[in-house]
Amino acid sequence: MKRNAIGSHMGIITVMLIGTLMFSCAPKHPEFFATNGVEKDPALVHGVLPNGFQYVLMKNTSPKDRVSVHLNVFAGSVNETDEEQGVAHFLEHMLFNGSDHFKPGELIEYFQSIGMDFGADANASTSFFHTTYDLTLPKGDTKTLEDAFLVIRDYASGALLLEEEIDRERGIILAEKRERDSVSYRTFKRELAFELPGSLVNQRLPIGLTSVIKAADKKLLKGFYDHWYRPDNMALVIVGDMDINETEELINERFSSLRPRGKSAGEPGDISWQAQKGVLAFHHYESEAGNTEVTIERICHTPFESETLEELKEKVLEKLGNAILQNRLSSMIRKESASFSSASIYSATFLQNISMAALKASCEPDKWERCLGQLERSLRQALENGFLPLELARVKSDFIASLDTDVLQADTRKSSQLARSVLGAMNQKRLFLSPLQKQAFLKPYIQRLTLIQVNQAFKKLWVNDQRLILVSGNAKITENKDLSATDQILNLYEKSAAQPIDSFKRFETKSFPYLDFPAPTATLLKKREDVKGSGITQIDLSNNIRLNLKRTEFKSGEFLFKVIFGKGASSEPADMPGLSSLAESTVRLSGFESMDPDQLEDALAGKDVNIGFSIKDPYFAVAGSADPKQAELIFQLIYTYLKDPGFRPQALALSKTRYKQMYDALKSTPDGIMQIQGNRFLAKGDPRFGLLPPERIDQITLEDIQTWLKPSFEKSPIEVSIIGDFDPAIMTQYATTYLGALETRISPTESNKTPQTISFPKGETLTLNLDTKINKGMVQIAFLTDDFWDITKTRKLSLLAKVFSERLRKTIREELGASYSPYVYNNPSLVYDGYGVMHVVVNVLPDTADIISKKVDKIARELGVGITKKEVALVKKPLLNQLAVLRQTNGYWLNSVLTNSWNHPERLDWANTIISGYSAITHEDLTTLAQQYLNVNEDALIIIAPGME
């Protein structure tokens, strides 16, 4: 065994990480993390077994006990022959369906028995150049690692590939292919063919060809398996709470005996394409798209080589230039000077060899011409005139702040995220540096950067040798005998390019805070520490403001906060449905009354602060996150949000445009039409549910929004919850200073309202027809359950949904192959008394809807007959592991425990009983619940299928 010890256990940090492999069986493909003389993250340990099998290990204890394991095979769809199109993905499926140590059907049950959830903790994916198998282990002890390595070993060399299992799985893969088919996917394929003419990529989409999937047999699959699944073409990435030395020993024991089963793996297919120069246009019309996308881009071929420090610097320069232009585009959108509703600029290398710079915007179909002209002129303005010093100063401070934040949070990074970063660096041959290394290398470099350097880098990125102009979506460009659609696009682009451009004029800056903060008048009424033994401190001020504090060590260098007030969407006027969705977006896009969003973002540049407004069913909220050093700034922002909220007409207009685009995109998809009409049907037509057509939403005025929201901003009691890394004494001081200066609010009891009720369409059926070319449908069967507030019942219903999902998986997916991912979830209401819905969701071929609905009813009846102890244990164990991890996150404590605990103090008790409560649930409990709620004579059936309405 050859090993490079990065961060030696003796404390010696070497300069080299995963260098060129120096023995005869060294693999050609996995030459990742090449050093180029650069020290890599010292926490990484890399090793290579004599057979060429590689591993990368990293000790990380967040979350505690969990270990993220990934087998990376350096082969994907690009490695397929013409006859194998789809085999890489098919094979990925088959490795779960019978291997040396697990008979067909046993592996998923085995995962569950050790506390892993299939899909969440055990999964796989196939891309163009690699296939990855993922395991998230509930523990990092020897036994769990040994068990995991048994599975990984079977993935690597033990697939049975039984013909009967292949026949059964092909239906599932065809169902997956059908479910993934969409307007955006079809557009992607057409655009890819235009961008990369003649490239192998266009013929090797991972999902494959239907004809190959239908004909695939053991010989075909085994041929690919033996050729590419070789020990010298694989790498094992493990990040988590385990012993590195012990893990290395186990890897050596388990994987050293792997041997190639076929000839040496060659190089993947060449994805080169016909070089394109000059200006070329593309048009693709999709009537079902929700908007039109206009793109200007430049694409070139780049060698697939290991990243160097100089290249890393070049990427930083590109990011800074992109960020400046992104800020300009966002400002245009907010000020209504743009014809587009969203825009993005990016540059990167994709699929190893594709280097791309792209400027993309979404607009209404009748505005594509103006949109294209504005994009062209914005890009040319930046290229010809360059950027401004103030613009560069802003993005530099933001970039440096992100480097500093990463260092602060380094010790509490999540293992799963770290593992994905390692995989990404490995597969793209990128440098893998620790946050401290990045900060030490990049921070002084960025600080020294000049405007000339950024302008030059941006020009280099957009060298004027090629422009690809794409217009896709719902813009139907009418062709005529003189001009095709693409010629019209080219003419418009050339006409815009011939126009002179003005110099960029930046908005007027403004400092924050800008309000006068009066002396606090509220007094401290009550302070309770370690409430319910949970480490929570509660402070009540005399002006009817409560502060909830909980200090944690789950994530260093960050605290989360949430300010709630009012009654949220549940207080929406009965004669104005849809107001809440429009109001939320309008306030979010408005900034403050005396400071627009551009000025606010500019004033907060370089500060690790995020804040935004949202509307939930039970309350309005101002929430976000921040560096502990920004605690005072957060309270100044909260105070300003409450005293000077913004309601801008430009924000309302943009919100209406985005709503229309969202609605138009949703109405042609099964999931979307469910959101629009299905949810309203399940509430017996209540207009507060579902989505209204844009013409109804368009009637809402800015005055309507202000009239509804302002009383809550001004008078409602306020609950502020803060959790994470902070000093409680300092946080209390700022809360008293700023929140104590607010006027006295009405008392919480005065703000409560009588619970509202919702009806349910028992025994009714709704058929929804989609105007779509895509032949896929959906069956939804819904059962009325109950609201959220009987927590014991809510937990049982949640577990019942998991048991129901498992039976669906075994019957609908595994036995019938009729659907790729059927699932069940219970959705209990927080505001409507006695109302909750258990949704059974099955994506199907439209002509099988009746058969599938009957199968679901049969499963529901069988659940009422009896649920076994074993199946409850199998779904409960992964859930308990997930809950244990969840309790180690600030998000759980903020959103599920602290928030709204003033109105519902029982939330604090629930935090202490969540594990024991779920543990105590029995199969008898769930059988009783199934008998009570899964009455097929009273369920509501929704069938969604293509067809003109």
CSV table of C-alpha atoms in Angstrom, one decimal, residues 659-805:
chain,number,residue,atom,x,y,z
A,659,TYR,CA,-45.9,35.4,-10.4
A,660,LYS,CA,-47.3,35.2,-13.9
A,661,GLN,CA,-44.1,33.4,-15.1
A,662,MET,CA,-44.3,31.0,-12.2
A,663,TYR,CA,-48.0,30.3,-12.9
A,664,ASP,CA,-47.5,29.8,-16.6
A,665,ALA,CA,-44.7,27.3,-15.9
A,666,LEU,CA,-46.7,25.4,-13.3
A,667,LYS,CA,-50.0,25.0,-15.2
A,668,SER,CA,-48.6,22.5,-17.7
A,669,THR,CA,-47.0,20.1,-15.2
A,670,PRO,CA,-48.6,17.6,-12.8
A,671,ASP,CA,-46.9,19.1,-9.7
A,672,GLY,CA,-47.8,22.6,-10.8
A,673,ILE,CA,-51.5,22.0,-11.5
A,674,MET,CA,-51.7,20.4,-8.1
A,675,GLN,CA,-50.4,23.6,-6.6
A,676,ILE,CA,-52.8,25.7,-8.6
A,677,GLN,CA,-56.0,23.7,-8.4
A,678,GLY,CA,-55.5,20.5,-6.5
A,679,ASN,CA,-54.8,22.0,-3.1
A,680,ARG,CA,-57.9,24.2,-3.4
A,681,PHE,CA,-60.0,21.1,-4.2
A,682,LEU,CA,-58.6,19.5,-1.0
A,683,ALA,CA,-59.9,22.5,0.9
A,684,LYS,CA,-63.3,22.2,-0.6
A,685,GLY,CA,-62.7,25.2,-2.9
A,686,ASP,CA,-61.5,27.6,-0.3
A,687,PRO,CA,-59.8,30.5,-2.2
A,688,ARG,CA,-57.0,30.8,0.4
A,689,PHE,CA,-55.6,27.5,-1.0
A,690,GLY,CA,-54.1,27.0,-4.4
A,691,LEU,CA,-53.0,29.7,-6.8
A,692,LEU,CA,-55.1,32.3,-8.4
A,693,PRO,CA,-54.7,33.2,-12.2
A,694,PRO,CA,-52.4,36.1,-12.9
A,695,GLU,CA,-55.3,38.3,-14.0
A,696,ARG,CA,-56.8,38.1,-10.5
A,697,ILE,CA,-53.5,38.7,-8.8
A,698,ASP,CA,-52.9,41.7,-11.1
A,699,GLN,CA,-55.9,43.5,-9.4
A,700,ILE,CA,-54.0,43.8,-6.1
A,701,THR,CA,-52.7,47.2,-5.4
A,702,LEU,CA,-49.8,48.6,-3.3
A,703,GLU,CA,-52.4,50.2,-1.1
A,704,ASP,CA,-54.0,46.8,-0.5
A,705,ILE,CA,-50.7,45.4,0.7
A,706,GLN,CA,-49.9,48.3,2.9
A,707,THR,CA,-53.4,48.3,4.5
A,708,TRP,CA,-53.0,44.7,5.4
A,709,LEU,CA,-49.5,44.6,6.6
A,710,LYS,CA,-48.8,48.0,8.3
A,711,PRO,CA,-51.0,47.4,11.4
A,712,SER,CA,-49.0,44.2,12.2
A,713,PHE,CA,-45.7,46.0,11.7
A,714,GLU,CA,-46.8,48.8,14.0
A,715,LYS,CA,-48.9,47.1,16.7
A,716,SER,CA,-48.5,43.3,16.9
A,717,PRO,CA,-46.5,41.7,19.8
A,718,ILE,CA,-43.1,40.6,18.7
A,719,GLU,CA,-41.2,37.5,19.4
A,720,VAL,CA,-37.5,37.4,18.6
A,721,SER,CA,-35.6,34.1,18.6
A,722,ILE,CA,-31.8,33.9,18.3
A,723,ILE,CA,-29.7,30.7,18.2
A,724,GLY,CA,-26.1,29.9,17.5
A,725,ASP,CA,-22.7,31.3,18.2
A,726,PHE,CA,-23.2,34.6,20.2
A,727,ASP,CA,-22.6,36.2,23.5
A,728,PRO,CA,-26.0,36.1,25.4
A,729,ALA,CA,-25.1,39.2,27.5
A,730,ILE,CA,-24.3,41.3,24.4
A,731,MET,CA,-27.3,40.0,22.6
A,732,THR,CA,-29.6,40.9,25.5
A,733,GLN,CA,-28.0,44.4,25.7
A,734,TYR,CA,-28.7,45.1,22.0
A,735,ALA,CA,-32.2,43.7,22.2
A,736,THR,CA,-33.0,45.9,25.2
A,737,THR,CA,-31.5,48.9,23.5
A,738,TYR,CA,-33.3,48.7,20.1
A,739,LEU,CA,-36.4,46.6,20.8
A,740,GLY,CA,-36.9,48.4,24.0
A,741,ALA,CA,-37.2,51.7,22.0
A,742,LEU,CA,-40.3,50.4,20.2
A,743,GLU,CA,-43.7,51.5,21.2
A,744,THR,CA,-45.8,49.2,23.4
A,745,ARG,CA,-47.6,46.6,21.3
A,746,ILE,CA,-50.9,45.0,22.0
A,747,SER,CA,-50.7,42.0,24.3
A,748,PRO,CA,-50.4,38.5,22.9
A,749,THR,CA,-53.9,37.5,24.2
A,750,GLU,CA,-55.5,40.5,22.4
A,751,SER,CA,-53.9,39.4,19.1
A,752,ASN,CA,-55.2,35.8,19.2
A,753,LYS,CA,-58.1,34.9,17.0
A,754,THR,CA,-60.6,32.1,17.0
A,755,PRO,CA,-59.3,29.0,15.2
A,756,GLN,CA,-60.6,28.7,11.6
A,757,THR,CA,-61.9,25.5,10.0
A,758,ILE,CA,-61.6,24.1,6.6
A,759,SER,CA,-63.8,21.5,4.8
A,760,PHE,CA,-62.5,18.4,3.0
A,761,PRO,CA,-64.0,16.8,-0.1
A,762,LYS,CA,-64.7,13.3,1.3
A,763,GLY,CA,-65.3,10.7,-1.4
A,764,GLU,CA,-64.9,13.2,-4.2
A,765,THR,CA,-62.8,12.9,-7.4
A,766,LEU,CA,-61.2,15.7,-9.5
A,767,THR,CA,-59.8,15.2,-12.9
A,768,LEU,CA,-57.3,17.8,-14.1
A,769,ASN,CA,-56.3,17.9,-17.8
A,770,LEU,CA,-53.0,19.4,-18.8
A,771,ASP,CA,-52.4,21.2,-22.1
A,772,THR,CA,-49.0,19.5,-22.6
A,773,LYS,CA,-47.1,17.4,-25.2
A,774,ILE,CA,-45.4,15.4,-22.4
A,775,ASN,CA,-47.1,12.1,-21.8
A,776,LYS,CA,-47.0,11.9,-18.0
A,777,GLY,CA,-49.6,12.0,-15.3
A,778,MET,CA,-50.1,11.8,-11.6
A,779,VAL,CA,-52.4,10.2,-9.1
A,780,GLN,CA,-52.9,11.9,-5.8
A,781,ILE,CA,-55.1,10.2,-3.1
A,782,ALA,CA,-55.7,12.4,0.0
A,783,PHE,CA,-56.9,11.4,3.4
A,784,LEU,CA,-58.2,13.9,5.9
A,785,THR,CA,-56.1,13.7,9.1
A,786,ASP,CA,-55.9,16.4,11.8
A,787,ASP,CA,-54.1,19.7,12.7
A,788,PHE,CA,-50.6,19.9,14.1
A,789,TRP,CA,-51.2,20.6,17.8
A,790,ASP,CA,-51.7,17.1,19.2
A,791,ILE,CA,-48.0,16.3,18.9
A,792,THR,CA,-48.3,12.6,19.8
A,793,LYS,CA,-50.8,12.1,17.0
A,794,THR,CA,-48.8,14.3,14.6
A,795,ARG,CA,-45.7,12.1,15.2
A,796,LYS,CA,-47.7,8.9,14.7
A,797,LEU,CA,-49.2,10.2,11.4
A,798,SER,CA,-45.7,11.2,10.2
A,799,LEU,CA,-44.5,7.6,10.9
A,800,LEU,CA,-47.6,6.1,9.4
A,801,ALA,CA,-46.8,8.1,6.2
A,802,LYS,CA,-43.4,6.5,6.1
A,803,VAL,CA,-44.8,3.0,6.5
A,804,PHE,CA,-47.3,3.9,3.7
A,805,SER,CA,-44.4,5.1,1.5
